[in-house]
């Protein structure tokens, strides 16, 4: 029926007669459906020049539904990396600036807190006696990784006791591609010419930064020869840590290629099975803890429930003796906590956030994206260290830092291109 025709000229049909059950005749009621059809037709074409409002709203809703979670996840990752990792460096420098020999205690605290947060994912009440999930990777495979992981973390934090400042520490650790390419070549890997060139420039940048910092320390020190020897020892410690880190990276890569990627399991066992290795260092860590507890206190508001003398005394008596010293120091409405103890806890918490952010980014992004984000994060940490703690770097150190970060990006970019070529050749072979 053409709904656009004039109603007055429409042809009407006589309704048919229908016989009812009792023999009487019923006439069907005539219904004029034209108005409903007109409204339907108008709704279908109710458009502003062909624009359908309901479809547009639905499309916009779908875009919002699919885009906002992605941007939210990306924001969380960036927040964990820049907020967690940069705050971690801040808390670390707040400790080692005055107590450079606290590396063991810092490492132990980081391991312990990370283990506490990683344990629930491995917990299984149906698998006694240890109530842990059946591991996907054999424990024997983790043993070498645990030794490497423990050694790398201990050496990196020990280096602060050898005149290595936090900015120089950041720059030198950013040169990890040098040891990675050397160890990888011995492992049987081969690299492109551009990767080798970028690593050569990266090595030059590390040398420039290290020599410039050593010269700057020699000029300001009353015993330049002793300080230079100490500084070189710190450089050697970092070099060994970088070599071990490169070996560990290749070993983990081989493990994941064989058994699948299980980073949560790696996170748990690398921290859990490393704790017994701290046993020989317990006396040293106690001494470091005593030093940190004697640091100037920070006064924090005390909750009203704890302001009563007897309540605070009862809680204090439940704590270990070495914690009672500062837990009992309070005023009527304030609690005094040693500043370095607070920074120690902040360092461990932000380390956990940093680990979480890096793993989330690695799971959702390419290796090149991860490298770029982490390099930017290191640059931000470097500038924050210079700004917040008044670190004055020699011009040569800044030049070396620029060469290091630029070469690192070039190395990662070439590695990404090479990986794409290899994947493309693999697809052609399959076809």
Coordinates of C-alpha atoms in Angstrom, one line a residue:
X1 CA 0.0 0.0 0.0
X2 CA 1.3 3.4 -0.9
X3 CA 1.1 5.4 2.3
X4 CA 1.8 8.7 0.5
X5 CA -1.5 8.6 -1.4
X6 CA -4.5 10.8 -0.3
X7 CA -6.6 9.0 2.3
X8 CA -9.8 10.2 0.6
X9 CA -9.0 8.3 -2.6
X10 CA -8.0 5.0 -0.9
X11 CA -10.0 2.0 -2.0
X12 CA -11.7 0.3 0.9
X13 CA -12.8 -3.3 1.0
X14 CA -15.9 -4.6 2.6
X15 CA -15.1 -6.7 5.6
X16 CA -15.9 -10.4 5.2
X17 CA -18.8 -12.0 7.1
X18 CA -17.8 -14.7 9.5
X19 CA -20.1 -17.4 10.9
X20 CA -19.9 -17.8 14.7
X21 CA -20.3 -21.1 16.5
X22 CA -24.0 -20.4 17.4
X23 CA -24.9 -19.8 13.8
X24 CA -25.1 -16.0 13.9
X25 CA -23.2 -13.9 11.5
X26 CA -20.4 -11.6 12.7
X27 CA -18.9 -8.9 10.7
X28 CA -15.2 -8.3 11.1
X29 CA -14.2 -4.9 12.2
X30 CA -12.4 -2.8 9.7
X31 CA -9.0 -1.5 10.8
X32 CA -7.3 1.3 9.0
X33 CA -3.5 0.6 9.3
X34 CA -2.5 3.5 7.2
X35 CA -1.6 5.9 10.1
X36 CA 0.6 3.3 11.8
X37 CA 2.4 2.6 8.5
X38 CA 2.9 6.3 7.9
X39 CA 4.5 6.7 11.3
X40 CA 6.7 3.7 10.8
X41 CA 7.8 5.1 7.4
X42 CA 8.4 8.5 8.9
X43 CA 10.5 6.9 11.7
X44 CA 12.6 5.0 9.2
X45 CA 13.2 8.2 7.3
X46 CA 13.2 10.5 10.3
X47 CA 16.7 11.6 9.5
X48 CA 18.4 14.9 9.3
X49 CA 19.5 14.5 5.7
X50 CA 19.8 10.7 6.0
X51 CA 21.4 10.7 9.5
X52 CA 19.9 8.0 11.8
X53 CA 20.0 9.3 15.4
X54 CA 19.4 5.9 17.1
X55 CA 22.2 4.2 15.1
X56 CA 24.5 7.1 15.8
X57 CA 23.9 6.8 19.6
X58 CA 24.4 3.1 19.4
X59 CA 27.7 3.5 17.5
X60 CA 28.9 6.1 19.9
X61 CA 28.1 3.9 22.9
X62 CA 30.0 1.0 21.3
X63 CA 33.1 3.2 20.7
X64 CA 33.0 4.4 24.3
X65 CA 32.5 0.9 25.6
X66 CA 35.5 -0.5 23.6
X67 CA 37.8 2.5 23.9
X68 CA 37.5 3.7 27.5
X69 CA 38.6 0.3 29.0
X70 CA 41.7 0.3 26.7
X71 CA 42.7 3.8 27.6
X72 CA 42.0 3.1 31.3
X73 CA 44.2 0.0 31.2
X74 CA 46.9 2.0 29.5
X75 CA 46.6 4.8 32.1
X76 CA 47.0 2.2 34.8
X77 CA 50.1 0.8 33.3
X78 CA 51.7 4.2 32.7
X79 CA 50.7 5.2 36.3
X80 CA 52.3 2.1 37.8
X81 CA 55.5 2.5 35.7
X82 CA 56.1 6.2 36.1
X83 CA 54.4 6.5 39.5
X84 CA 55.8 3.3 40.9
X85 CA 59.3 3.2 39.4
X86 CA 60.0 6.9 39.7
X87 CA 58.8 6.9 43.4
X88 CA 60.9 3.8 43.9
X89 CA 64.1 5.6 42.8
X90 CA 63.1 8.6 45.0
X91 CA 62.7 6.4 48.1
X92 CA 65.9 4.5 47.2
X93 CA 68.0 7.7 46.9
X94 CA 66.5 9.1 50.1
X95 CA 68.1 6.1 51.9
X96 CA 71.4 5.6 50.1
X97 CA 72.1 9.4 50.0
X98 CA 72.9 9.2 53.8
X99 CA 73.2 5.4 54.3
X100 CA 74.9 4.0 51.2
X101 CA 75.6 0.7 52.8
X102 CA 72.0 -0.3 53.3
X103 CA 71.8 -2.2 50.0
X104 CA 71.3 -5.7 51.7
X105 CA 68.4 -4.5 53.9
X106 CA 66.7 -2.7 50.9
X107 CA 67.0 -5.9 48.8
X108 CA 65.6 -8.1 51.5
X109 CA 62.7 -5.8 52.2
X110 CA 61.8 -5.7 48.5
X111 CA 62.0 -9.5 48.2
X112 CA 59.8 -10.1 51.3
X113 CA 57.0 -7.7 50.3
X114 CA 57.0 -8.9 46.7
X115 CA 56.7 -12.5 48.0
X116 CA 53.7 -11.5 50.2
X117 CA 51.8 -10.1 47.3
X118 CA 52.8 -12.8 44.8
X119 CA 51.9 -15.7 47.2
X120 CA 48.0 -15.6 46.8
X121 CA 48.3 -16.3 43.1
X122 CA 50.3 -19.5 43.8
X123 CA 48.2 -20.6 46.8
X124 CA 46.1 -23.7 46.5
X125 CA 44.3 -25.2 49.5
X126 CA 43.8 -28.5 47.7
X127 CA 47.5 -29.2 47.3
X128 CA 49.1 -29.9 50.7
X129 CA 51.6 -29.8 52.4
X130 CA 52.8 -26.5 51.0
X131 CA 49.4 -25.5 49.5
X132 CA 51.0 -24.2 46.3
X133 CA 49.7 -24.7 42.8
X134 CA 51.4 -27.3 40.7
X135 CA 54.2 -25.4 39.0
X136 CA 54.3 -25.3 35.2
X137 CA 58.1 -25.1 35.2
X138 CA 60.2 -27.7 37.1
X139 CA 61.8 -26.3 40.3
X140 CA 65.2 -27.5 39.1
X141 CA 64.9 -25.1 36.2
X142 CA 64.4 -22.2 38.5
X143 CA 67.5 -22.9 40.7
X144 CA 70.0 -21.3 38.4
X145 CA 67.6 -18.4 37.7
X146 CA 67.2 -17.8 41.5
X147 CA 71.0 -17.6 42.1
X148 CA 71.4 -15.2 39.2
X149 CA 68.4 -13.1 40.3
X150 CA 69.6 -12.9 43.9
X151 CA 73.2 -12.0 42.8
X152 CA 72.1 -9.3 40.4
X153 CA 69.9 -7.5 42.9
X154 CA 72.4 -7.7 45.7
X155 CA 75.2 -6.4 43.5
X156 CA 73.1 -3.5 42.1
X157 CA 72.3 -2.3 45.5
X158 CA 75.8 -2.9 47.0
X159 CA 77.2 -0.6 44.3
X160 CA 75.9 2.5 46.2
X161 CA 78.4 1.8 48.9
X162 CA 81.3 2.4 46.4
X163 CA 80.7 6.1 45.6
X164 CA 78.2 5.3 42.8
X165 CA 75.5 8.0 42.8
X166 CA 71.9 7.3 41.8
X167 CA 72.1 9.3 38.6
X168 CA 75.2 7.5 37.5
X169 CA 73.7 4.2 38.6
X170 CA 70.7 4.9 36.3
X171 CA 72.9 5.8 33.3
X172 CA 75.2 2.8 33.7
X173 CA 72.4 0.3 34.1
X174 CA 70.8 1.7 31.0
X175 CA 73.8 0.4 29.1
X176 CA 72.7 -3.2 29.6
X177 CA 72.4 -3.7 25.8
X178 CA 76.3 -3.9 25.8
X179 CA 76.5 -7.0 28.0
X180 CA 73.3 -8.4 26.4
X181 CA 74.8 -8.4 22.9
X182 CA 78.1 -9.8 24.1
X183 CA 76.6 -12.6 26.1
X184 CA 74.0 -13.3 23.3
X185 CA 76.8 -13.6 20.8
X186 CA 78.5 -16.2 23.0
X187 CA 75.1 -17.9 23.4
X188 CA 74.9 -18.2 19.6
X189 CA 72.7 -15.3 18.7
X190 CA 73.6 -13.0 15.8
X191 CA 72.8 -9.3 15.5
X192 CA 72.5 -6.8 12.6
X193 CA 75.1 -4.3 11.7
X194 CA 72.9 -1.4 13.0
X195 CA 72.5 -3.2 16.4
X196 CA 76.3 -3.6 16.7
X197 CA 76.8 0.1 15.8
X198 CA 74.2 1.2 18.3
X199 CA 75.8 -0.9 21.0
X200 CA 79.3 0.6 20.1
X201 CA 77.9 4.1 20.6
X202 CA 76.2 3.0 23.8
X203 CA 79.5 1.7 25.1
X204 CA 81.1 5.0 24.3
X205 CA 78.3 6.9 26.1
X206 CA 78.8 4.7 29.2
X207 CA 82.6 5.3 29.2
X208 CA 82.1 9.1 28.8
X209 CA 79.6 9.3 31.6
X210 CA 81.8 7.1 34.0
X211 CA 85.0 9.0 33.3
X212 CA 83.4 12.4 33.6
X213 CA 81.8 11.4 37.0
X214 CA 85.1 9.9 38.2
X215 CA 87.0 13.2 37.3
X216 CA 84.3 15.3 39.0
X217 CA 84.6 13.2 42.2
X218 CA 88.4 13.5 42.2
X219 CA 88.2 17.3 42.0
X220 CA 85.9 17.6 45.0
X221 CA 87.5 14.9 47.2
X222 CA 90.2 15.3 49.8
X223 CA 91.5 11.8 49.0
X224 CA 91.1 11.6 45.2
X225 CA 93.2 8.4 44.7
X226 CA 91.2 6.4 47.3
X227 CA 87.8 7.7 46.0
X228 CA 88.8 6.8 42.5
X229 CA 89.7 3.3 43.5
X230 CA 86.4 2.9 45.3
X231 CA 84.5 4.3 42.4
X232 CA 86.2 1.9 39.9
X233 CA 85.3 -1.0 42.3
X234 CA 81.7 0.2 42.1
X235 CA 81.8 0.2 38.3
X236 CA 83.2 -3.4 38.3
X237 CA 80.4 -4.5 40.6
X238 CA 77.8 -3.0 38.2
X239 CA 79.6 -4.6 35.3
X240 CA 79.4 -8.0 36.9
X241 CA 75.7 -7.4 37.7
X242 CA 75.0 -6.5 34.1
X243 CA 76.7 -9.6 32.8
X244 CA 74.8 -11.8 35.2
X245 CA 71.6 -10.0 34.2
X246 CA 72.2 -10.6 30.5
X247 CA 72.8 -14.4 31.2
X248 CA 69.6 -14.5 33.4
X249 CA 67.6 -12.8 30.6
X250 CA 68.7 -15.4 28.0
X251 CA 68.1 -18.2 30.4
X252 CA 64.5 -17.0 31.2
X253 CA 63.9 -16.6 27.5
X254 CA 65.0 -20.2 26.9
X255 CA 62.9 -21.4 29.8
X256 CA 59.8 -19.7 28.5
X257 CA 60.4 -21.0 25.0
X258 CA 60.4 -24.6 26.4
X259 CA 57.7 -24.4 29.0
X260 CA 55.6 -21.4 28.1
X261 CA 55.6 -17.9 29.6
X262 CA 54.7 -18.0 33.3
X263 CA 55.9 -14.7 34.7
X264 CA 53.8 -14.9 37.8
X265 CA 55.3 -18.2 38.7
X266 CA 58.8 -16.8 38.0
X267 CA 58.0 -13.8 40.2
X268 CA 57.0 -16.0 43.2
X269 CA 59.7 -18.6 43.1
X270 CA 62.5 -16.2 42.3
X271 CA 61.7 -14.3 45.5
X272 CA 60.5 -17.2 47.7
X273 CA 63.5 -19.4 47.1
X274 CA 65.9 -16.5 47.3
X275 CA 65.1 -15.7 51.0
X276 CA 67.3 -18.5 52.5
X277 CA 70.2 -16.9 50.6
X278 CA 70.0 -13.9 52.9
X279 CA 70.9 -16.0 56.0
X280 CA 74.6 -15.3 56.0
X281 CA 73.8 -11.6 55.9
X282 CA 71.5 -11.4 58.9
X283 CA 74.1 -9.7 61.2
X284 CA 74.8 -7.1 58.6
X285 CA 71.1 -6.5 58.0
X286 CA 70.5 -6.1 61.7
X287 CA 73.2 -3.4 61.9
X288 CA 71.7 -1.7 58.9
X289 CA 68.2 -1.8 60.5
X290 CA 69.5 -0.3 63.7
X291 CA 71.1 2.5 61.7
X292 CA 67.9 3.3 59.9
X293 CA 65.8 3.2 63.1
X294 CA 68.0 5.9 64.6
X295 CA 67.3 8.3 61.7
X296 CA 65.4 11.6 62.4
X297 CA 61.7 10.8 63.0
X298 CA 58.7 11.9 61.0
X299 CA 55.7 12.8 63.1
X300 CA 52.4 11.3 61.9
X301 CA 48.9 11.9 63.3
X302 CA 48.0 9.1 65.7
X303 CA 44.4 7.6 65.3
X304 CA 42.1 8.5 68.1
X305 CA 41.7 4.8 69.1
X306 CA 45.4 4.7 69.9
X307 CA 45.9 7.9 71.7
X308 CA 45.3 6.4 75.2
X309 CA 48.5 5.6 77.0
X310 CA 47.5 2.1 78.0
X311 CA 46.4 1.2 74.5
X312 CA 49.6 2.3 72.9
X313 CA 51.7 0.6 75.6
X314 CA 49.8 -2.7 75.1
X315 CA 50.3 -2.6 71.3
X316 CA 54.0 -1.7 71.7
X317 CA 54.7 -4.6 74.0
X318 CA 53.5 -7.0 71.3
X319 CA 56.2 -5.8 68.8
X320 CA 59.7 -7.2 68.6
X321 CA 62.3 -5.4 70.7
X322 CA 64.0 -3.7 67.8
X323 CA 60.7 -2.1 66.7
X324 CA 59.6 -1.0 70.2
X325 CA 62.2 1.7 70.2
X326 CA 60.5 3.8 67.7
X327 CA 56.9 2.5 68.1
X328 CA 56.9 3.8 71.6
X329 CA 58.0 7.3 70.6
X330 CA 54.7 9.2 70.4
X331 CA 53.1 12.3 71.8
X332 CA 49.5 12.7 72.8
X333 CA 48.3 12.9 69.2
X334 CA 51.4 12.0 67.1
X335 CA 53.4 8.9 66.3
X336 CA 57.1 9.3 65.5
X337 CA 58.5 6.9 62.8
X338 CA 62.1 7.1 61.7
X339 CA 62.2 8.7 58.3
X340 CA 64.5 6.1 56.8
X341 CA 62.2 3.2 57.9
X342 CA 59.3 5.0 56.2
X343 CA 61.4 5.3 53.0
X344 CA 62.3 1.6 53.3
X345 CA 58.7 0.6 53.3
X346 CA 57.9 3.1 50.5
X347 CA 60.7 1.7 48.4
X348 CA 59.4 -1.9 48.8
X349 CA 55.8 -0.9 48.0
X350 CA 56.7 1.1 44.9
X351 CA 59.0 -1.6 43.7
X352 CA 56.0 -3.9 43.7
X353 CA 54.0 -1.4 41.7
X354 CA 56.8 -0.9 39.2
X355 CA 57.1 -4.7 38.7
X356 CA 53.4 -5.0 38.1
X357 CA 53.3 -2.1 35.6
X358 CA 56.3 -3.4 33.6
X359 CA 54.7 -6.9 33.4
X360 CA 51.3 -5.5 32.3
X361 CA 53.0 -3.3 29.6
X362 CA 55.1 -6.3 28.4
X363 CA 51.9 -8.4 28.1
X364 CA 50.0 -5.8 26.1
X365 CA 52.8 -4.1 24.0
X366 CA 55.7 -4.8 21.7
X367 CA 59.3 -5.1 22.9
X368 CA 60.0 -1.7 21.3
X369 CA 57.2 0.0 23.1
X370 CA 58.4 -1.5 26.4
X371 CA 62.0 -0.3 25.8
X372 CA 60.9 3.2 24.8
X373 CA 58.6 3.6 27.9
X374 CA 61.3 2.3 30.2
X375 CA 63.9 4.6 28.7
X376 CA 61.7 7.6 29.2
X377 CA 61.0 6.4 32.7
X378 CA 64.7 6.3 33.4
X379 CA 65.2 9.8 32.0
X380 CA 62.4 11.1 34.2
X381 CA 64.0 9.4 37.2
X382 CA 67.3 10.9 36.3
X383 CA 65.9 14.4 36.1
X384 CA 63.9 14.0 39.3
X385 CA 67.1 12.9 41.1
X386 CA 69.0 15.9 39.8
X387 CA 66.1 18.3 40.8
X388 CA 65.0 16.8 44.1
X389 CA 68.3 15.9 45.6
X390 CA 70.4 18.6 44.1
X391 CA 72.8 16.3 42.2
X392 CA 75.2 18.2 40.1
X393 CA 76.3 16.2 37.1
X394 CA 79.4 17.1 35.1
X395 CA 78.7 18.1 31.4
X396 CA 80.4 14.9 30.3
X397 CA 78.0 12.8 32.3
X398 CA 75.0 14.5 30.7
X399 CA 76.5 14.0 27.2
X400 CA 77.2 10.3 28.0
X401 CA 73.6 9.9 29.3
X402 CA 72.2 11.3 26.0
X403 CA 74.4 8.9 23.9
X404 CA 73.4 6.0 26.1
X405 CA 69.6 6.6 25.9
X406 CA 69.7 7.4 22.2
X407 CA 71.7 4.3 21.3
X408 CA 69.5 2.2 23.4
X409 CA 66.4 3.4 21.5
X410 CA 68.2 2.7 18.2
X411 CA 69.1 -0.8 19.3
X412 CA 65.5 -1.6 20.3
X413 CA 64.2 -0.2 17.1
X414 CA 66.5 -2.3 14.9
X415 CA 65.7 -5.3 17.0
X416 CA 61.9 -4.7 16.4
X417 CA 62.5 -4.5 12.6
X418 CA 64.6 -7.6 12.6
X419 CA 61.9 -9.5 14.6
X420 CA 59.3 -8.4 12.0
X421 CA 61.4 -9.7 9.2
X422 CA 62.0 -13.0 10.8
X423 CA 58.3 -13.4 11.5
X424 CA 57.5 -12.6 7.9
X425 CA 59.9 -15.2 6.6
X426 CA 58.4 -17.7 9.0
X427 CA 54.9 -17.1 7.6
X428 CA 56.1 -17.5 4.0
X429 CA 57.7 -20.8 4.9
X430 CA 54.4 -22.0 6.4
X431 CA 52.5 -21.0 3.3

